[in-house]
PDB file of C-alpha atoms in Angstrom:
ATOM      1  CA  UNK A   1     -21.856   5.956   0.265  1.00  0.00           C
ATOM      2  CA  UNK A   2     -18.067   5.774   0.676  1.00  0.00           C
ATOM      3  CA  UNK A   3     -18.338   8.113   3.662  1.00  0.00           C
ATOM      4  CA  UNK A   4     -20.160   5.370   5.573  1.00  0.00           C
ATOM      5  CA  UNK A   5     -17.196   3.549   7.157  1.00  0.00           C
ATOM      6  CA  UNK A   6     -19.197   0.341   7.544  1.00  0.00           C
ATOM      7  CA  UNK A   7     -19.893   0.130   3.800  1.00  0.00           C
ATOM      8  CA  UNK A   8     -16.922   1.942   2.231  1.00  0.00           C
ATOM      9  CA  UNK A   9     -14.611  -1.062   1.876  1.00  0.00           C
ATOM     10  CA  UNK A  10     -17.283  -3.247   0.286  1.00  0.00           C
ATOM     11  CA  UNK A  11     -18.359  -0.528  -2.122  1.00  0.00           C
ATOM     12  CA  UNK A  12     -14.794   0.335  -3.112  1.00  0.00           C
ATOM     13  CA  UNK A  13     -13.944  -3.346  -3.640  1.00  0.00           C
ATOM     14  CA  UNK A  14     -17.022  -3.843  -5.801  1.00  0.00           C
ATOM     15  CA  UNK A  15     -16.121  -0.849  -7.968  1.00  0.00           C
ATOM     16  CA  UNK A  16     -12.592  -2.103  -8.647  1.00  0.00           C
ATOM     17  CA  UNK A  17     -13.930  -5.578  -9.338  1.00  0.00           C
ATOM     18  CA  UNK A  18     -16.350  -4.200 -11.907  1.00  0.00           C
ATOM     19  CA  UNK A  19     -13.622  -2.047 -13.463  1.00  0.00           C
ATOM     20  CA  UNK A  20     -11.368  -5.086 -13.978  1.00  0.00           C
ATOM     21  CA  UNK A  21     -14.279  -7.157 -15.281  1.00  0.00           C
ATOM     22  CA  UNK A  22     -15.035  -4.505 -17.895  1.00  0.00           C
ATOM     23  CA  UNK A  23     -11.351  -4.097 -18.731  1.00  0.00           C
ATOM     24  CA  UNK A  24     -10.949  -7.842 -19.294  1.00  0.00           C
ATOM     25  CA  UNK A  25     -14.101  -7.917 -21.421  1.00  0.00           C
ATOM     26  CA  UNK A  26     -12.851  -5.110 -23.673  1.00  0.00           C
ATOM     27  CA  UNK A  27      -9.328  -6.564 -23.835  1.00  0.00           C
ATOM     28  CA  UNK A  28     -10.777  -9.897 -24.975  1.00  0.00           C
ATOM     29  CA  UNK A  29     -12.767  -8.146 -27.728  1.00  0.00           C
ATOM     30  CA  UNK A  30      -9.617  -6.469 -29.048  1.00  0.00           C
ATOM     31  CA  UNK A  31      -7.310  -9.461 -28.577  1.00  0.00           C
ATOM     32  CA  UNK A  32      -5.289  -7.940 -25.729  1.00  0.00           C
ATOM     33  CA  UNK A  33      -4.142  -9.253 -22.363  1.00  0.00           C
ATOM     34  CA  UNK A  34      -4.830  -7.745 -18.939  1.00  0.00           C
ATOM     35  CA  UNK A  35      -2.103  -8.390 -16.409  1.00  0.00           C
ATOM     36  CA  UNK A  36      -2.904  -7.421 -12.835  1.00  0.00           C
ATOM     37  CA  UNK A  37       0.197  -6.410 -10.875  1.00  0.00           C
ATOM     38  CA  UNK A  38       0.022  -7.276  -7.147  1.00  0.00           C
ATOM     39  CA  UNK A  39      -1.717  -4.596  -5.063  1.00  0.00           C
ATOM     40  CA  UNK A  40       1.156  -4.027  -2.661  1.00  0.00           C
ATOM     41  CA  UNK A  41       3.944  -3.997  -5.263  1.00  0.00           C
ATOM     42  CA  UNK A  42       6.174  -1.013  -4.264  1.00  0.00           C
ATOM     43  CA  UNK A  43       6.113   0.613  -7.716  1.00  0.00           C
ATOM     44  CA  UNK A  44       6.752   4.213  -6.635  1.00  0.00           C
ATOM     45  CA  UNK A  45       9.422   3.236  -4.090  1.00  0.00           C
ATOM     46  CA  UNK A  46      11.621   1.210  -6.445  1.00  0.00           C
ATOM     47  CA  UNK A  47      14.150   2.848  -8.784  1.00  0.00           C
ATOM     48  CA  UNK A  48      13.157   1.933 -12.342  1.00  0.00           C
ATOM     49  CA  UNK A  49      16.799   2.308 -13.406  1.00  0.00           C
ATOM     50  CA  UNK A  50      18.678   0.074 -10.925  1.00  0.00           C
ATOM     51  CA  UNK A  51      15.980  -1.616  -8.788  1.00  0.00           C
ATOM     52  CA  UNK A  52      16.968  -0.006  -5.463  1.00  0.00           C
ATOM     53  CA  UNK A  53      14.011   0.130  -3.026  1.00  0.00           C
ATOM     54  CA  UNK A  54      14.002   3.522  -1.289  1.00  0.00           C
ATOM     55  CA  UNK A  55      12.160   3.392   2.087  1.00  0.00           C
ATOM     56  CA  UNK A  56      12.047   7.205   2.329  1.00  0.00           C
ATOM     57  CA  UNK A  57       9.565   7.425  -0.547  1.00  0.00           C
ATOM     58  CA  UNK A  58       6.792   5.680   1.430  1.00  0.00           C
ATOM     59  CA  UNK A  59       5.697   9.190   2.413  1.00  0.00           C
ATOM     60  CA  UNK A  60       3.125  10.245  -0.205  1.00  0.00           C
ATOM     61  CA  UNK A  61       4.276  13.857   0.141  1.00  0.00           C
ATOM     62  CA  UNK A  62       7.543  12.967  -1.605  1.00  0.00           C
ATOM     63  CA  UNK A  63       6.732  13.670  -5.269  1.00  0.00           C
ATOM     64  CA  UNK A  64      10.297  13.560  -6.619  1.00  0.00           C
ATOM     65  CA  UNK A  65      13.348  11.699  -5.373  1.00  0.00           C
ATOM     66  CA  UNK A  66      16.908  10.904  -6.377  1.00  0.00           C
ATOM     67  CA  UNK A  67      18.061   7.301  -6.164  1.00  0.00           C
ATOM     68  CA  UNK A  68      20.926   7.099  -3.660  1.00  0.00           C
ATOM     69  CA  UNK A  69      22.384   4.095  -5.499  1.00  0.00           C
ATOM     70  CA  UNK A  70      22.503   5.263  -9.151  1.00  0.00           C
ATOM     71  CA  UNK A  71      21.695   9.000  -8.873  1.00  0.00           C
ATOM     72  CA  UNK A  72      18.730   9.062 -11.269  1.00  0.00           C
ATOM     73  CA  UNK A  73      16.055  11.702 -10.538  1.00  0.00           C
ATOM     74  CA  UNK A  74      12.504  10.260 -10.444  1.00  0.00           C
ATOM     75  CA  UNK A  75       9.031  11.738 -10.597  1.00  0.00           C
ATOM     76  CA  UNK A  76       6.986   9.494  -8.295  1.00  0.00           C
ATOM     77  CA  UNK A  77       4.142   8.835 -10.754  1.00  0.00           C
ATOM     78  CA  UNK A  78       6.285   8.344 -13.865  1.00  0.00           C
ATOM     79  CA  UNK A  79       8.616   6.025 -11.983  1.00  0.00           C
ATOM     80  CA  UNK A  80       5.638   3.994 -10.722  1.00  0.00           C
ATOM     81  CA  UNK A  81       4.212   3.710 -14.251  1.00  0.00           C
ATOM     82  CA  UNK A  82       7.540   2.426 -15.605  1.00  0.00           C
ATOM     83  CA  UNK A  83       7.841  -0.086 -12.753  1.00  0.00           C
ATOM     84  CA  UNK A  84       4.271  -1.344 -13.244  1.00  0.00           C
ATOM     85  CA  UNK A  85       4.941  -1.858 -16.956  1.00  0.00           C
ATOM     86  CA  UNK A  86       8.196  -3.709 -16.246  1.00  0.00           C
ATOM     87  CA  UNK A  87       6.518  -5.896 -13.582  1.00  0.00           C
ATOM     88  CA  UNK A  88       3.628  -6.739 -15.935  1.00  0.00           C
ATOM     89  CA  UNK A  89       6.043  -7.701 -18.717  1.00  0.00           C
ATOM     90  CA  UNK A  90       8.021  -9.824 -16.252  1.00  0.00           C
ATOM     91  CA  UNK A  91       4.831 -11.569 -15.108  1.00  0.00           C
ATOM     92  CA  UNK A  92       3.730 -12.148 -18.718  1.00  0.00           C
ATOM     93  CA  UNK A  93       7.089 -13.633 -19.713  1.00  0.00           C
ATOM     94  CA  UNK A  94       7.227 -15.949 -16.687  1.00  0.00           C
ATOM     95  CA  UNK A  95       3.711 -17.315 -17.280  1.00  0.00           C
TER      96      UNK A  95
END
């Protein structure tokens, strides 16, 4: 159904909505919080060490990069995971 361009966006949106609904339900049962980081937060483009936003890493083909500001080597996915965690903790502490 996702191959139908007229329906794909609606179907994809509904799936993510259901995923978050289920996640919040389970988190509530176990006494946990679900913090949703903004969709367009540049998690893989931002250095998790110094906060520098690298515009070169917008290209999804770039899997590893070195921060030009602090010199730390990043794996795109690990860096994004660290940044998402840090953003969620920041959002939780500011609420």
